[in-house]
Amino acid sequence: ALDNVTYLGRGTSTTPNPRGVGAYRGEIGDAQLSFVRNLLAAIPQDRLVVIALHIPLEASWDGETVNTRDREDLLALLCERQHVVVLAGHMHAADHRHLPCPAGAARDTVHQHTLAAVSGSWWSGPMDDRGVPTSWQTDGAPNGYYLFHVEGTQYTTQFVPQAGSSQGLLRISFDTLFYRYSPWAMR
């Protein structure tokens, strides 16, 4: 597990903040990169390496609060391994990315799975029948958690919703201008 949330200090936020809480950015730093380099040297190549961090190495949004600024340095180390996965959070949405490795590396990409949050969209929304906010993630998924299954060098993640059944985890929504203003949608 790596700490990639670098706090920049009180009063550094550029957004209005009455409490004066400071800003942060995604960054691993030289000390942790050295730690990872040394640790990888002691781990046999036939083992699965799992990296867990809060801010994704790369997210679908721009900005240093949702991306890790020195991700290329970590990827250069991880790309020399055959069996590796990166687990991240922070986005309150689920996402799979295959991050590119540098030319000449032992592999082409590294799988990053950004996991949805147990709090969903920050415990927001109307209350369900249990009195708990529905808290749909920003991508429309329910709040929940994951089970991480490992067998040798193979892994899978299994999403478990906070409420309801693990069956029927697919939800399709037609939220397009065409659908909103179509005769069958206005019934």
PDB file of C-alpha atoms in Angstrom:
ATOM      1  CA  ALA A   1       0.000   0.000   0.000  1.00  0.00           C
ATOM      2  CA  LEU A   2       1.345   3.393  -0.974  1.00  0.00           C
ATOM      3  CA  ASP A   3       0.393   6.810   0.357  1.00  0.00           C
ATOM      4  CA  ASN A   4       0.006   8.980  -2.727  1.00  0.00           C
ATOM      5  CA  VAL A   5      -1.947  11.845  -1.148  1.00  0.00           C
ATOM      6  CA  THR A   6       0.495  14.713  -0.645  1.00  0.00           C
ATOM      7  CA  TYR A   7      -0.987  17.439   1.565  1.00  0.00           C
ATOM      8  CA  LEU A   8       0.185  20.901   0.512  1.00  0.00           C
ATOM      9  CA  GLY A   9      -0.598  22.697   3.766  1.00  0.00           C
ATOM     10  CA  ARG A  10      -3.299  24.780   5.368  1.00  0.00           C
ATOM     11  CA  GLY A  11      -4.625  27.618   3.238  1.00  0.00           C
ATOM     12  CA  THR A  12      -3.272  26.287  -0.067  1.00  0.00           C
ATOM     13  CA  SER A  13      -6.652  25.449  -1.583  1.00  0.00           C
ATOM     14  CA  THR A  14      -7.756  27.659  -4.474  1.00  0.00           C
ATOM     15  CA  THR A  15     -11.433  26.843  -3.898  1.00  0.00           C
ATOM     16  CA  PRO A  16     -13.460  28.732  -1.282  1.00  0.00           C
ATOM     17  CA  ASN A  17     -13.049  26.941   2.018  1.00  0.00           C
ATOM     18  CA  PRO A  18     -14.252  28.543   5.264  1.00  0.00           C
ATOM     19  CA  ARG A  19     -12.152  26.192   7.437  1.00  0.00           C
ATOM     20  CA  GLY A  20      -8.921  26.970   5.579  1.00  0.00           C
ATOM     21  CA  VAL A  21      -8.241  23.316   4.788  1.00  0.00           C
ATOM     22  CA  GLY A  22      -5.355  22.964   2.352  1.00  0.00           C
ATOM     23  CA  ALA A  23      -5.062  21.381  -1.047  1.00  0.00           C
ATOM     24  CA  TYR A  24      -3.450  18.057  -1.941  1.00  0.00           C
ATOM     25  CA  ARG A  25      -2.094  16.313  -5.010  1.00  0.00           C
ATOM     26  CA  GLY A  26      -1.471  12.753  -6.136  1.00  0.00           C
ATOM     27  CA  GLU A  27       2.211  11.981  -5.724  1.00  0.00           C
ATOM     28  CA  ILE A  28       4.215   8.925  -4.656  1.00  0.00           C
ATOM     29  CA  GLY A  29       7.571  10.590  -3.999  1.00  0.00           C
ATOM     30  CA  ASP A  30      11.179   9.436  -4.138  1.00  0.00           C
ATOM     31  CA  ALA A  31      11.208   7.624  -0.769  1.00  0.00           C
ATOM     32  CA  GLN A  32       8.272   5.349  -1.655  1.00  0.00           C
ATOM     33  CA  LEU A  33       9.589   4.754  -5.177  1.00  0.00           C
ATOM     34  CA  SER A  34      12.893   3.627  -3.653  1.00  0.00           C
ATOM     35  CA  PHE A  35      10.958   1.376  -1.242  1.00  0.00           C
ATOM     36  CA  VAL A  36       9.027  -0.212  -4.145  1.00  0.00           C
ATOM     37  CA  ARG A  37      12.228  -0.681  -6.186  1.00  0.00           C
ATOM     38  CA  ASN A  38      13.914  -2.480  -3.257  1.00  0.00           C
ATOM     39  CA  LEU A  39      10.841  -4.553  -2.444  1.00  0.00           C
ATOM     40  CA  LEU A  40      10.381  -5.697  -6.047  1.00  0.00           C
ATOM     41  CA  ALA A  41      14.005  -6.839  -6.142  1.00  0.00           C
ATOM     42  CA  ALA A  42      13.208  -9.267  -3.294  1.00  0.00           C
ATOM     43  CA  ILE A  43       9.943 -10.623  -4.768  1.00  0.00           C
ATOM     44  CA  PRO A  44      10.210 -13.559  -7.204  1.00  0.00           C
ATOM     45  CA  GLN A  45       8.997 -12.857 -10.747  1.00  0.00           C
ATOM     46  CA  ASP A  46       6.371 -15.619 -10.509  1.00  0.00           C
ATOM     47  CA  ARG A  47       4.416 -13.772  -7.776  1.00  0.00           C
ATOM     48  CA  LEU A  48       1.492 -11.393  -8.195  1.00  0.00           C
ATOM     49  CA  VAL A  49       2.321  -7.845  -7.105  1.00  0.00           C
ATOM     50  CA  VAL A  50      -0.687  -5.845  -5.895  1.00  0.00           C
ATOM     51  CA  ILE A  51      -0.295  -2.099  -5.431  1.00  0.00           C
ATOM     52  CA  ALA A  52      -3.010  -0.303  -3.453  1.00  0.00           C
ATOM     53  CA  LEU A  53      -3.230   3.471  -3.334  1.00  0.00           C
ATOM     54  CA  HIS A  54      -5.883   6.109  -2.845  1.00  0.00           C
ATOM     55  CA  ILE A  55      -5.615   8.431  -5.846  1.00  0.00           C
ATOM     56  CA  PRO A  56      -5.544   6.600  -9.199  1.00  0.00           C
ATOM     57  CA  LEU A  57      -2.320   6.664 -11.165  1.00  0.00           C
ATOM     58  CA  GLU A  58      -4.455   7.925 -14.040  1.00  0.00           C
ATOM     59  CA  ALA A  59      -8.127   8.896 -13.994  1.00  0.00           C
ATOM     60  CA  SER A  60     -10.600   9.994 -16.633  1.00  0.00           C
ATOM     61  CA  TRP A  61     -10.493  13.597 -15.367  1.00  0.00           C
ATOM     62  CA  ASP A  62      -7.603  16.041 -15.549  1.00  0.00           C
ATOM     63  CA  GLY A  63      -5.982  17.528 -12.494  1.00  0.00           C
ATOM     64  CA  GLU A  64      -3.402  16.746  -9.847  1.00  0.00           C
ATOM     65  CA  THR A  65      -6.029  15.866  -7.239  1.00  0.00           C
ATOM     66  CA  VAL A  66      -7.307  12.891  -9.287  1.00  0.00           C
ATOM     67  CA  ASN A  67      -4.109  11.725 -11.015  1.00  0.00           C
ATOM     68  CA  THR A  68      -0.699  10.775  -9.634  1.00  0.00           C
ATOM     69  CA  ARG A  69       1.900  13.167 -10.979  1.00  0.00           C
ATOM     70  CA  ASP A  70       4.878  10.736 -10.823  1.00  0.00           C
ATOM     71  CA  ARG A  71       2.949   7.703 -12.101  1.00  0.00           C
ATOM     72  CA  GLU A  72       5.417   7.091 -14.946  1.00  0.00           C
ATOM     73  CA  ASP A  73       8.177   6.415 -12.402  1.00  0.00           C
ATOM     74  CA  LEU A  74       6.079   3.749 -10.652  1.00  0.00           C
ATOM     75  CA  LEU A  75       4.901   2.281 -13.956  1.00  0.00           C
ATOM     76  CA  ALA A  76       8.508   1.928 -15.127  1.00  0.00           C
ATOM     77  CA  LEU A  77       9.115  -0.330 -12.111  1.00  0.00           C
ATOM     78  CA  LEU A  78       5.852  -2.272 -12.406  1.00  0.00           C
ATOM     79  CA  CYS A  79       6.194  -2.796 -16.152  1.00  0.00           C
ATOM     80  CA  GLU A  80       9.190  -5.061 -15.520  1.00  0.00           C
ATOM     81  CA  ARG A  81       6.900  -7.557 -13.772  1.00  0.00           C
ATOM     82  CA  GLN A  82       4.676 -10.087 -15.532  1.00  0.00           C
ATOM     83  CA  HIS A  83       2.005 -10.242 -12.826  1.00  0.00           C
ATOM     84  CA  VAL A  84       0.858  -6.916 -11.397  1.00  0.00           C
ATOM     85  CA  VAL A  85      -2.361  -5.024 -10.662  1.00  0.00           C
ATOM     86  CA  VAL A  86      -2.973  -1.549  -9.241  1.00  0.00           C
ATOM     87  CA  LEU A  87      -6.035  -0.920  -7.054  1.00  0.00           C
ATOM     88  CA  ALA A  88      -7.130   2.676  -6.459  1.00  0.00           C
ATOM     89  CA  GLY A  89     -10.082   4.576  -5.039  1.00  0.00           C
ATOM     90  CA  HIS A  90     -10.865   8.282  -4.642  1.00  0.00           C
ATOM     91  CA  MET A  91     -13.176   8.724  -7.644  1.00  0.00           C
ATOM     92  CA  HIS A  92     -16.443   7.325  -6.205  1.00  0.00           C
ATOM     93  CA  ALA A  93     -16.845   5.399  -9.478  1.00  0.00           C
ATOM     94  CA  ALA A  94     -15.509   2.154 -10.924  1.00  0.00           C
ATOM     95  CA  ASP A  95     -13.028   2.178 -13.778  1.00  0.00           C
ATOM     96  CA  HIS A  96     -10.654  -0.245 -15.498  1.00  0.00           C
ATOM     97  CA  ARG A  97      -7.634   1.151 -17.295  1.00  0.00           C
ATOM     98  CA  HIS A  98      -4.669  -0.464 -18.955  1.00  0.00           C
ATOM     99  CA  LEU A  99      -1.885   2.050 -18.450  1.00  0.00           C
ATOM    100  CA  PRO A 100       0.842   2.014 -21.105  1.00  0.00           C
ATOM    101  CA  CYS A 101       4.334   0.813 -20.269  1.00  0.00           C
ATOM    102  CA  PRO A 102       7.492   2.455 -21.595  1.00  0.00           C
ATOM    103  CA  ALA A 103       8.953   1.083 -24.836  1.00  0.00           C
ATOM    104  CA  GLY A 104      11.095  -1.996 -24.267  1.00  0.00           C
ATOM    105  CA  ALA A 105       9.407  -2.977 -20.981  1.00  0.00           C
ATOM    106  CA  ALA A 106       8.583  -6.593 -20.109  1.00  0.00           C
ATOM    107  CA  ARG A 107       4.866  -5.921 -20.711  1.00  0.00           C
ATOM    108  CA  ASP A 108       2.710  -3.521 -22.725  1.00  0.00           C
ATOM    109  CA  THR A 109       0.298  -2.285 -20.046  1.00  0.00           C
ATOM    110  CA  VAL A 110      -0.486  -2.410 -16.329  1.00  0.00           C
ATOM    111  CA  HIS A 111      -4.077  -3.022 -15.233  1.00  0.00           C
ATOM    112  CA  GLN A 112      -5.452  -0.374 -12.873  1.00  0.00           C
ATOM    113  CA  HIS A 113      -8.850  -0.979 -11.298  1.00  0.00           C
ATOM    114  CA  THR A 114     -10.315   2.088  -9.636  1.00  0.00           C
ATOM    115  CA  LEU A 115     -12.829   0.761  -7.145  1.00  0.00           C
ATOM    116  CA  ALA A 116     -16.225   2.251  -6.310  1.00  0.00           C
ATOM    117  CA  ALA A 117     -16.740   3.615  -2.797  1.00  0.00           C
ATOM    118  CA  VAL A 118     -18.651   2.086   0.092  1.00  0.00           C
ATOM    119  CA  SER A 119     -19.992   5.619   0.717  1.00  0.00           C
ATOM    120  CA  GLY A 120     -21.191   5.884  -2.886  1.00  0.00           C
ATOM    121  CA  SER A 121     -21.480   9.537  -3.687  1.00  0.00           C
ATOM    122  CA  TRP A 122     -20.517  10.721  -0.187  1.00  0.00           C
ATOM    123  CA  TRP A 123     -23.620   9.239   1.540  1.00  0.00           C
ATOM    124  CA  SER A 124     -25.885  11.518  -0.492  1.00  0.00           C
ATOM    125  CA  GLY A 125     -29.312  11.135  -2.066  1.00  0.00           C
ATOM    126  CA  PRO A 126     -32.719  10.118  -0.809  1.00  0.00           C
ATOM    127  CA  MET A 127     -33.021   7.589   2.010  1.00  0.00           C
ATOM    128  CA  ASP A 128     -33.734   3.971   1.141  1.00  0.00           C
ATOM    129  CA  ASP A 129     -36.117   1.754   3.128  1.00  0.00           C
ATOM    130  CA  ARG A 130     -33.374   1.198   5.757  1.00  0.00           C
ATOM    131  CA  GLY A 131     -32.910   4.936   6.319  1.00  0.00           C
ATOM    132  CA  VAL A 132     -29.529   4.951   4.561  1.00  0.00           C
ATOM    133  CA  PRO A 133     -28.849   7.419   1.704  1.00  0.00           C
ATOM    134  CA  THR A 134     -28.986   5.684  -1.693  1.00  0.00           C
ATOM    135  CA  SER A 135     -25.563   7.166  -2.516  1.00  0.00           C
ATOM    136  CA  TRP A 136     -25.298   6.190  -6.171  1.00  0.00           C
ATOM    137  CA  GLN A 137     -21.713   6.542  -7.441  1.00  0.00           C
ATOM    138  CA  THR A 138     -20.929   9.228 -10.002  1.00  0.00           C
ATOM    139  CA  ASP A 139     -21.037   6.504 -12.684  1.00  0.00           C
ATOM    140  CA  GLY A 140     -24.509   5.290 -11.635  1.00  0.00           C
ATOM    141  CA  ALA A 141     -23.402   2.199  -9.700  1.00  0.00           C
ATOM    142  CA  PRO A 142     -24.748   1.629  -6.176  1.00  0.00           C
ATOM    143  CA  ASN A 143     -22.518   2.097  -3.168  1.00  0.00           C
ATOM    144  CA  GLY A 144     -20.739  -1.056  -2.079  1.00  0.00           C
ATOM    145  CA  TYR A 145     -17.423  -2.800  -1.665  1.00  0.00           C
ATOM    146  CA  TYR A 146     -15.241  -5.365  -3.433  1.00  0.00           C
ATOM    147  CA  LEU A 147     -13.959  -8.824  -2.703  1.00  0.00           C
ATOM    148  CA  PHE A 148     -10.523  -9.461  -4.176  1.00  0.00           C
ATOM    149  CA  HIS A 149      -9.926 -13.099  -5.110  1.00  0.00           C
ATOM    150  CA  VAL A 150      -6.396 -14.351  -5.806  1.00  0.00           C
ATOM    151  CA  GLU A 151      -5.311 -17.759  -7.035  1.00  0.00           C
ATOM    152  CA  GLY A 152      -1.625 -17.900  -7.869  1.00  0.00           C
ATOM    153  CA  THR A 153      -0.986 -14.994 -10.221  1.00  0.00           C
ATOM    154  CA  GLN A 154      -4.618 -14.697 -11.326  1.00  0.00           C
ATOM    155  CA  TYR A 155      -7.048 -12.287  -9.671  1.00  0.00           C
ATOM    156  CA  THR A 156     -10.640 -11.147  -9.943  1.00  0.00           C
ATOM    157  CA  THR A 157     -12.636  -8.457  -8.218  1.00  0.00           C
ATOM    158  CA  GLN A 158     -16.243  -8.965  -7.201  1.00  0.00           C
ATOM    159  CA  PHE A 159     -18.464  -5.975  -6.456  1.00  0.00           C
ATOM    160  CA  VAL A 160     -20.894  -6.376  -3.537  1.00  0.00           C
ATOM    161  CA  PRO A 161     -23.624  -3.718  -3.315  1.00  0.00           C
ATOM    162  CA  GLN A 162     -24.440  -2.359   0.149  1.00  0.00           C
ATOM    163  CA  ALA A 163     -28.125  -3.075  -0.303  1.00  0.00           C
ATOM    164  CA  GLY A 164     -29.990  -5.578  -2.364  1.00  0.00           C
ATOM    165  CA  SER A 165     -28.694  -8.616  -4.136  1.00  0.00           C
ATOM    166  CA  SER A 166     -25.434  -9.297  -5.929  1.00  0.00           C
ATOM    167  CA  GLN A 167     -27.621 -10.496  -8.793  1.00  0.00           C
ATOM    168  CA  GLY A 168     -28.636  -7.998 -11.434  1.00  0.00           C
ATOM    169  CA  LEU A 169     -25.676  -5.664 -10.993  1.00  0.00           C
ATOM    170  CA  LEU A 170     -26.131  -4.204 -14.463  1.00  0.00           C
ATOM    171  CA  ARG A 171     -28.203  -1.051 -14.700  1.00  0.00           C
ATOM    172  CA  ILE A 172     -28.765   0.555 -18.085  1.00  0.00           C
ATOM    173  CA  SER A 173     -29.979   4.120 -18.397  1.00  0.00           C
ATOM    174  CA  PHE A 174     -30.941   5.952 -21.568  1.00  0.00           C
ATOM    175  CA  ASP A 175     -30.063   9.505 -20.620  1.00  0.00           C
ATOM    176  CA  THR A 176     -29.727  11.127 -24.007  1.00  0.00           C
ATOM    177  CA  LEU A 177     -31.428  14.167 -25.468  1.00  0.00           C
ATOM    178  CA  PHE A 178     -33.057  11.883 -28.049  1.00  0.00           C
ATOM    179  CA  TYR A 179     -34.494   9.653 -25.321  1.00  0.00           C
ATOM    180  CA  ARG A 180     -35.593  12.519 -23.045  1.00  0.00           C
ATOM    181  CA  TYR A 181     -37.634  14.154 -25.793  1.00  0.00           C
ATOM    182  CA  SER A 182     -38.878  11.035 -27.587  1.00  0.00           C
ATOM    183  CA  PRO A 183     -42.643  10.288 -27.502  1.00  0.00           C
ATOM    184  CA  TRP A 184     -42.171   6.918 -25.738  1.00  0.00           C
ATOM    185  CA  ALA A 185     -40.076   8.522 -22.969  1.00  0.00           C
ATOM    186  CA  MET A 186     -42.730  11.167 -22.239  1.00  0.00           C
ATOM    187  CA  ARG A 187     -45.462   8.696 -21.309  1.00  0.00           C
TER     188      ARG A 187
END
